[in-house]
Coordinates of C-alpha atoms in Angstrom, one line a residue:
G60 CA 0.0 0.0 0.0
D61 CA 1.1 3.5 0.8
R62 CA 3.3 2.4 3.8
G63 CA 6.5 1.8 1.7
M64 CA 8.1 0.5 -1.4
V65 CA 9.3 -2.9 -2.5
G66 CA 12.0 -3.3 -5.2
R67 CA 14.1 -6.1 -6.7
L68 CA 17.8 -5.6 -6.6
G69 CA 18.7 -8.6 -8.8
G70 CA 18.9 -12.4 -8.4
D71 CA 16.7 -13.4 -5.5
E72 CA 17.3 -10.3 -3.4
F73 CA 14.6 -7.6 -2.7
K74 CA 14.5 -4.5 -0.5
V75 CA 11.6 -3.1 1.4
V76 CA 11.8 0.6 2.3
L77 CA 9.5 1.9 5.0
P78 CA 9.5 5.7 5.6
G79 CA 9.2 7.2 9.1
R80 CA 9.9 5.7 12.5
W81 CA 8.9 2.1 13.1
D82 CA 9.4 0.2 16.4
R83 CA 11.2 -3.2 16.3
P84 CA 8.2 -5.3 17.4
K85 CA 6.1 -4.1 14.4
L86 CA 8.9 -4.6 12.0
G87 CA 9.4 -8.1 13.3
V88 CA 5.7 -8.9 12.8
L89 CA 5.9 -7.5 9.2
A90 CA 9.1 -9.5 8.5
D91 CA 7.4 -12.7 9.7
A92 CA 4.4 -12.0 7.6
I93 CA 6.6 -11.6 4.5
I94 CA 8.3 -14.9 5.3
A95 CA 5.0 -16.8 5.9
T96 CA 3.4 -15.4 2.7
L97 CA 6.4 -16.2 0.5
S98 CA 6.7 -19.7 2.0
Q99 CA 3.2 -20.8 0.9
P100 CA 3.2 -23.4 -1.8
Y101 CA 2.0 -22.3 -5.3
H102 CA 1.5 -24.0 -8.6
I103 CA 3.3 -23.6 -11.9
E104 CA 1.5 -25.7 -14.6
E105 CA 1.1 -29.1 -12.8
A106 CA 4.0 -28.7 -10.4
Q107 CA 3.7 -27.5 -6.8
V108 CA 6.6 -25.2 -5.9
V109 CA 7.8 -24.1 -2.5
I110 CA 10.2 -21.3 -1.8
G111 CA 11.1 -19.4 1.3
A112 CA 12.6 -16.1 2.5
S113 CA 15.0 -14.7 5.1
V114 CA 14.8 -11.1 6.2
G115 CA 17.5 -8.7 7.5
I116 CA 16.4 -5.4 9.1
A117 CA 18.3 -2.1 9.6
L118 CA 16.9 1.1 11.0
C119 CA 17.7 4.7 10.3
P120 CA 19.2 6.6 12.2
D121 CA 19.8 3.9 14.8
D122 CA 21.9 1.7 12.5
A123 CA 23.0 4.0 9.7
T124 CA 22.4 7.5 8.4
S125 CA 23.3 7.1 4.7
R126 CA 21.7 5.0 2.0
D127 CA 24.7 2.8 1.3
A128 CA 25.4 2.1 5.0
L129 CA 21.7 1.3 5.6
V130 CA 21.6 -1.2 2.7
R131 CA 25.0 -2.7 3.8
N132 CA 23.8 -3.2 7.3
A133 CA 20.5 -4.7 6.2
D134 CA 22.6 -7.2 4.1
L135 CA 24.6 -8.1 7.1
A136 CA 21.4 -8.8 9.1
L137 CA 20.2 -10.9 6.1
Y138 CA 23.3 -13.1 6.2
A139 CA 22.7 -13.5 10.0
A140 CA 19.2 -14.7 9.2
K141 CA 20.5 -17.2 6.7
D142 CA 23.1 -18.5 9.1
A143 CA 20.4 -18.9 11.7
G144 CA 18.7 -21.6 9.6
R145 CA 16.8 -19.4 7.0
G146 CA 13.1 -18.6 7.2
V147 CA 13.7 -16.1 10.0
H148 CA 14.4 -12.4 10.5
R149 CA 17.3 -10.7 12.2
F150 CA 17.9 -7.1 13.2
Y151 CA 21.3 -5.5 12.5
S152 CA 23.7 -5.3 15.4
S153 CA 27.2 -3.7 15.4
D154 CA 29.0 -7.0 16.0
M155 CA 27.8 -8.3 12.6
H156 CA 30.7 -6.4 11.0
A157 CA 33.2 -8.4 12.9
E158 CA 31.3 -11.6 12.1
A159 CA 31.2 -10.8 8.4
E160 CA 35.0 -10.1 8.4
D161 CA 35.6 -13.3 10.3
R162 CA 33.5 -15.2 7.7
R163 CA 35.4 -13.6 4.8
Q164 CA 38.7 -14.6 6.4
L165 CA 37.5 -18.2 6.9
E166 CA 36.5 -18.3 3.3
D167 CA 39.9 -17.2 2.2
D168 CA 41.6 -19.7 4.6
L169 CA 39.3 -22.5 3.2
R170 CA 40.4 -21.8 -0.3
T171 CA 44.0 -22.0 0.8
A172 CA 43.4 -25.3 2.7
L173 CA 41.7 -26.8 -0.3
A174 CA 44.6 -25.8 -2.6
D175 CA 47.4 -26.7 -0.2
G176 CA 46.1 -30.0 1.3
G177 CA 45.0 -28.5 4.6
L178 CA 41.9 -30.7 4.8
E179 CA 41.7 -34.3 6.1
L180 CA 39.3 -37.2 5.9
V181 CA 38.5 -39.5 8.8
Y182 CA 36.4 -42.6 8.7
Q183 CA 33.7 -43.7 11.2
P184 CA 33.0 -47.5 11.3
L185 CA 29.6 -48.9 10.2
V186 CA 29.0 -52.0 12.2
G187 CA 26.6 -54.9 11.5
A188 CA 24.0 -55.1 14.2
K189 CA 23.9 -58.9 14.2
N190 CA 27.5 -59.8 14.3
G191 CA 29.3 -56.6 15.3
K192 CA 31.6 -56.8 12.3
I193 CA 32.7 -53.7 10.4
V194 CA 30.8 -53.5 7.1
G195 CA 32.0 -50.1 6.0
F196 CA 33.0 -46.6 6.9
E197 CA 31.5 -43.2 6.5
T198 CA 33.8 -40.5 5.3
L199 CA 33.9 -37.3 7.4
L200 CA 35.6 -34.1 6.4
R201 CA 37.8 -32.3 9.0
W202 CA 39.7 -29.0 8.9
N203 CA 42.4 -28.3 11.5
H204 CA 43.0 -24.6 11.0
P205 CA 46.6 -23.6 11.7
A206 CA 45.5 -20.7 13.9
R207 CA 41.9 -21.5 15.0
G208 CA 42.4 -25.2 15.6
P209 CA 39.6 -27.6 14.6
V210 CA 36.8 -25.9 12.6
S211 CA 33.4 -27.6 12.6
P212 CA 32.0 -28.8 9.3
A213 CA 28.7 -27.2 10.4
L214 CA 30.6 -23.8 10.1
F215 CA 32.8 -24.3 7.0
V216 CA 30.6 -26.4 4.7
P217 CA 27.9 -23.6 4.4
I218 CA 30.7 -21.2 3.7
A219 CA 32.0 -23.5 1.0
E220 CA 28.5 -23.7 -0.5
D221 CA 28.0 -19.9 -0.5
A222 CA 31.5 -19.3 -1.9
G223 CA 31.1 -21.8 -4.8
L224 CA 33.7 -24.1 -3.3
I225 CA 31.5 -27.1 -2.6
G226 CA 32.0 -28.5 -6.1
P227 CA 35.8 -28.8 -6.0
L228 CA 35.7 -29.7 -2.3
G229 CA 33.1 -32.5 -2.8
E230 CA 35.1 -33.8 -5.7
W231 CA 38.3 -33.9 -3.6
V232 CA 36.5 -35.8 -0.9
L233 CA 35.1 -38.3 -3.3
R234 CA 38.3 -39.0 -5.1
T235 CA 40.3 -39.2 -1.9
A236 CA 37.8 -41.5 -0.2
C237 CA 37.7 -43.8 -3.2
A238 CA 41.5 -44.0 -3.3
V239 CA 41.8 -44.9 0.4
A240 CA 38.9 -47.4 0.3
A241 CA 40.6 -49.2 -2.7
Q242 CA 43.3 -50.3 -0.3
W243 CA 40.8 -52.0 2.1
P244 CA 39.4 -55.6 1.8
S245 CA 36.8 -55.9 -1.0
S246 CA 34.0 -56.6 1.5
I247 CA 34.3 -53.1 3.1
R248 CA 32.2 -50.2 1.7
I249 CA 32.9 -46.5 1.8
A250 CA 30.1 -43.9 2.3
V251 CA 30.4 -40.3 1.1
N252 CA 28.0 -37.5 1.7
V253 CA 26.6 -35.6 -1.3
S254 CA 25.5 -32.0 -1.0
P255 CA 22.4 -30.7 -2.8
I256 CA 24.6 -28.5 -5.0
Q257 CA 26.6 -31.6 -6.1
F258 CA 23.5 -33.6 -6.7
S259 CA 22.0 -30.9 -9.0
N260 CA 25.2 -30.7 -11.1
P261 CA 24.6 -32.5 -14.4
A262 CA 28.3 -33.4 -14.4
F263 CA 28.1 -35.2 -11.1
P264 CA 27.8 -38.8 -12.6
G265 CA 30.9 -38.2 -14.6
I266 CA 32.8 -37.0 -11.5
V267 CA 31.7 -40.2 -9.7
M268 CA 32.9 -42.4 -12.7
N269 CA 36.2 -40.6 -12.8
A270 CA 36.8 -41.1 -9.1
L271 CA 36.0 -44.8 -9.4
A272 CA 38.2 -45.3 -12.5
S273 CA 41.2 -43.5 -11.1
S274 CA 41.1 -45.5 -7.8
A275 CA 40.0 -48.8 -9.4
L276 CA 37.3 -49.1 -6.7
A277 CA 34.4 -51.4 -7.5
P278 CA 31.2 -49.2 -7.9
Q279 CA 29.2 -51.4 -5.5
R280 CA 31.7 -50.5 -2.7
L281 CA 30.8 -46.8 -3.0
E282 CA 27.7 -45.5 -1.2
L283 CA 26.5 -42.0 -1.8
E284 CA 24.6 -40.5 1.1
I285 CA 21.8 -38.1 -0.1
T286 CA 19.5 -36.0 2.0
E287 CA 15.9 -35.3 0.9
S288 CA 16.8 -31.7 0.4
C289 CA 18.6 -32.8 -2.8
F290 CA 15.4 -33.8 -4.5
I291 CA 12.5 -32.3 -2.5
N292 CA 11.2 -30.8 -5.7
E293 CA 10.9 -34.0 -7.7
G294 CA 11.1 -33.8 -11.4
E295 CA 12.6 -35.2 -14.6
K296 CA 16.1 -34.0 -13.8
T297 CA 16.0 -35.7 -10.4
D298 CA 14.9 -39.0 -11.9
Q299 CA 17.6 -38.8 -14.5
M300 CA 20.3 -38.2 -11.9
F301 CA 19.1 -41.2 -9.9
A302 CA 19.0 -43.4 -13.1
Q303 CA 22.6 -42.3 -14.1
L304 CA 24.0 -43.0 -10.7
K305 CA 22.4 -46.4 -10.4
A306 CA 23.6 -47.2 -13.9
I307 CA 27.2 -46.6 -12.7
G308 CA 26.5 -49.3 -10.0
V309 CA 27.0 -47.3 -6.9
R310 CA 24.8 -47.6 -3.8
L311 CA 22.5 -44.8 -2.6
A312 CA 21.6 -44.1 1.0
L313 CA 18.8 -41.7 2.2
D314 CA 20.5 -39.7 5.0
D315 CA 18.7 -38.1 8.0
F316 CA 15.5 -39.9 7.4
G317 CA 12.7 -38.5 9.5
T318 CA 14.0 -35.0 10.0
G319 CA 12.3 -33.4 7.0
Y320 CA 9.3 -34.1 4.9
S321 CA 10.1 -37.8 4.7
S322 CA 7.6 -38.4 1.9
L323 CA 6.8 -42.1 1.3
G324 CA 6.3 -41.2 -2.3
Y325 CA 10.0 -40.7 -3.1
L326 CA 10.8 -43.9 -1.2
R327 CA 8.7 -45.7 -3.7
K328 CA 10.3 -44.0 -6.7
A329 CA 13.9 -43.3 -5.7
P330 CA 16.3 -46.3 -5.9
F331 CA 17.7 -46.2 -2.4
D332 CA 19.7 -49.1 -1.0
K333 CA 19.7 -47.9 2.6
I334 CA 17.8 -45.6 4.9
K335 CA 19.8 -43.9 7.7
I336 CA 17.7 -43.3 10.8
D337 CA 18.5 -39.9 12.2
Q338 CA 20.3 -39.9 15.6
S339 CA 17.5 -37.7 17.1
F340 CA 15.2 -40.7 17.0
V341 CA 17.9 -43.0 18.2
R342 CA 18.7 -40.9 21.3
A343 CA 15.0 -40.5 22.0
L344 CA 14.7 -44.3 22.4
E345 CA 16.2 -44.1 25.9
E346 CA 13.4 -41.7 26.9
G347 CA 10.6 -44.0 25.8
G348 CA 7.5 -42.5 24.2
S349 CA 6.8 -42.8 20.5
A350 CA 10.4 -43.0 19.3
H351 CA 10.5 -46.8 19.6
A352 CA 7.3 -47.2 17.5
I353 CA 8.8 -44.8 14.9
V354 CA 12.1 -46.6 14.6
K355 CA 10.3 -50.0 14.4
A356 CA 8.1 -48.6 11.6
I357 CA 11.1 -47.4 9.7
T358 CA 12.9 -50.7 9.9
T359 CA 9.7 -52.6 8.9
L360 CA 9.1 -50.2 6.0
A361 CA 12.7 -50.5 4.8
A362 CA 12.6 -54.3 4.9
A363 CA 9.4 -54.3 2.8
L364 CA 11.1 -52.1 0.2
D365 CA 14.2 -54.3 0.2
M366 CA 16.3 -51.5 1.8
E367 CA 18.9 -51.7 4.6
T368 CA 18.6 -49.5 7.7
L369 CA 21.4 -47.9 9.6
A370 CA 21.0 -46.1 13.0
E371 CA 23.2 -43.1 13.7
G372 CA 24.5 -41.9 17.1
V373 CA 24.4 -45.3 18.9
E374 CA 26.7 -45.0 21.9
T375 CA 25.4 -47.4 24.5
Q376 CA 24.9 -51.2 24.7
E377 CA 21.2 -50.6 25.6
L378 CA 20.6 -48.7 22.3
F379 CA 22.5 -51.3 20.4
D380 CA 20.3 -54.1 21.7
I381 CA 17.1 -52.2 21.1
L382 CA 18.0 -51.4 17.5
R383 CA 19.1 -54.9 16.8
N384 CA 15.9 -56.3 18.2
D385 CA 13.9 -53.8 16.1
G386 CA 15.5 -55.2 13.0
C387 CA 18.1 -52.5 12.3
D388 CA 20.8 -53.8 10.0
M389 CA 23.8 -51.5 10.8
I390 CA 25.0 -49.3 13.7
Q391 CA 27.1 -46.2 13.5
G392 CA 28.8 -44.8 16.6
Y393 CA 28.7 -47.8 18.8
L394 CA 31.7 -47.8 21.2
I395 CA 33.7 -45.8 18.6
S396 CA 32.9 -42.2 19.2
R397 CA 36.0 -41.0 17.4
P398 CA 36.5 -41.6 13.7
V399 CA 40.0 -42.8 12.6
P400 CA 42.4 -41.5 9.9
G401 CA 42.7 -43.6 6.7
T402 CA 46.1 -44.8 7.7
Q403 CA 44.7 -46.5 10.8
V404 CA 41.7 -48.2 9.2
Q405 CA 43.7 -51.3 8.2
N406 CA 44.7 -51.8 11.9
L407 CA 41.1 -51.3 13.0
L408 CA 39.8 -53.9 10.4
A409 CA 42.3 -56.4 11.9
F410 CA 40.8 -56.0 15.3
Q411 CA 37.0 -56.2 15.0
H412 CA 36.4 -57.4 18.5
F413 CA 34.3 -54.4 19.6

């Protein structure tokens, strides 16, 4: 209406300009209304489309007194909203400048680490629930920063995605993991996480084939872990990607099952070999309630679809026993809370007494 103006700056960014003095509670209500409205599903031809929004807010004269400074500070607040998980609003605060500079420095350092071999892969055992034997390992990316020490993947992976580094980073992880796994016994599989950006890249099947060829790793020993965010908007391109990957011969695992939409429709269509039960359900088993029924339902459903199940975050004998009795095929985390470097995997495989 006549309360302000809305304009598109380019790409997927818009600005809302409101004249006069507004108090923060009213601005927060307006921001939430914008987010809720844009998040409603809508239809294009026969497809249902869902998008979302994040909002950053800066006030004049509290936060800035010039056009450029006001826009810049609203952008900083927008980045904070995205970092908070998206779909929320954030008000500008002065410490966001320091956070933005810190993020920019981390991005530069990550580029250097990727170019100079400053990243490392470690491997967490996947154990058979019935016999306790190692059946594979999940690849985990680690960064030990020369000045900051260990940097969490939860921090540097989103930076890699925003900076356009996730492609080369993911390819390095895939090639390195395949090369390491090729030295293991032929019965041991290797699992590698795939980001939505990698999955949407038409060149991804070729990258997988090159990693397998250069390492001479058998395709059936490679397991690609995919979250539902990779294909939440199902379509022809998604179906083609699944078909190309399965034609290569690799295994596909659905990661973090139960934490998102968890549509049964794509379980019927997508060619998954394994469902990974999210650790939030596993930990809830010790509290009782509905978690046990949910886990049992997942294992029963997977068995009916000829898929394996793996439970994450199993750290006690009690949880191990519950999951084994509920028909879970594999356990991750049991008695091995710390992943191991590739050089120590051979020794670990020689002592499977845990």
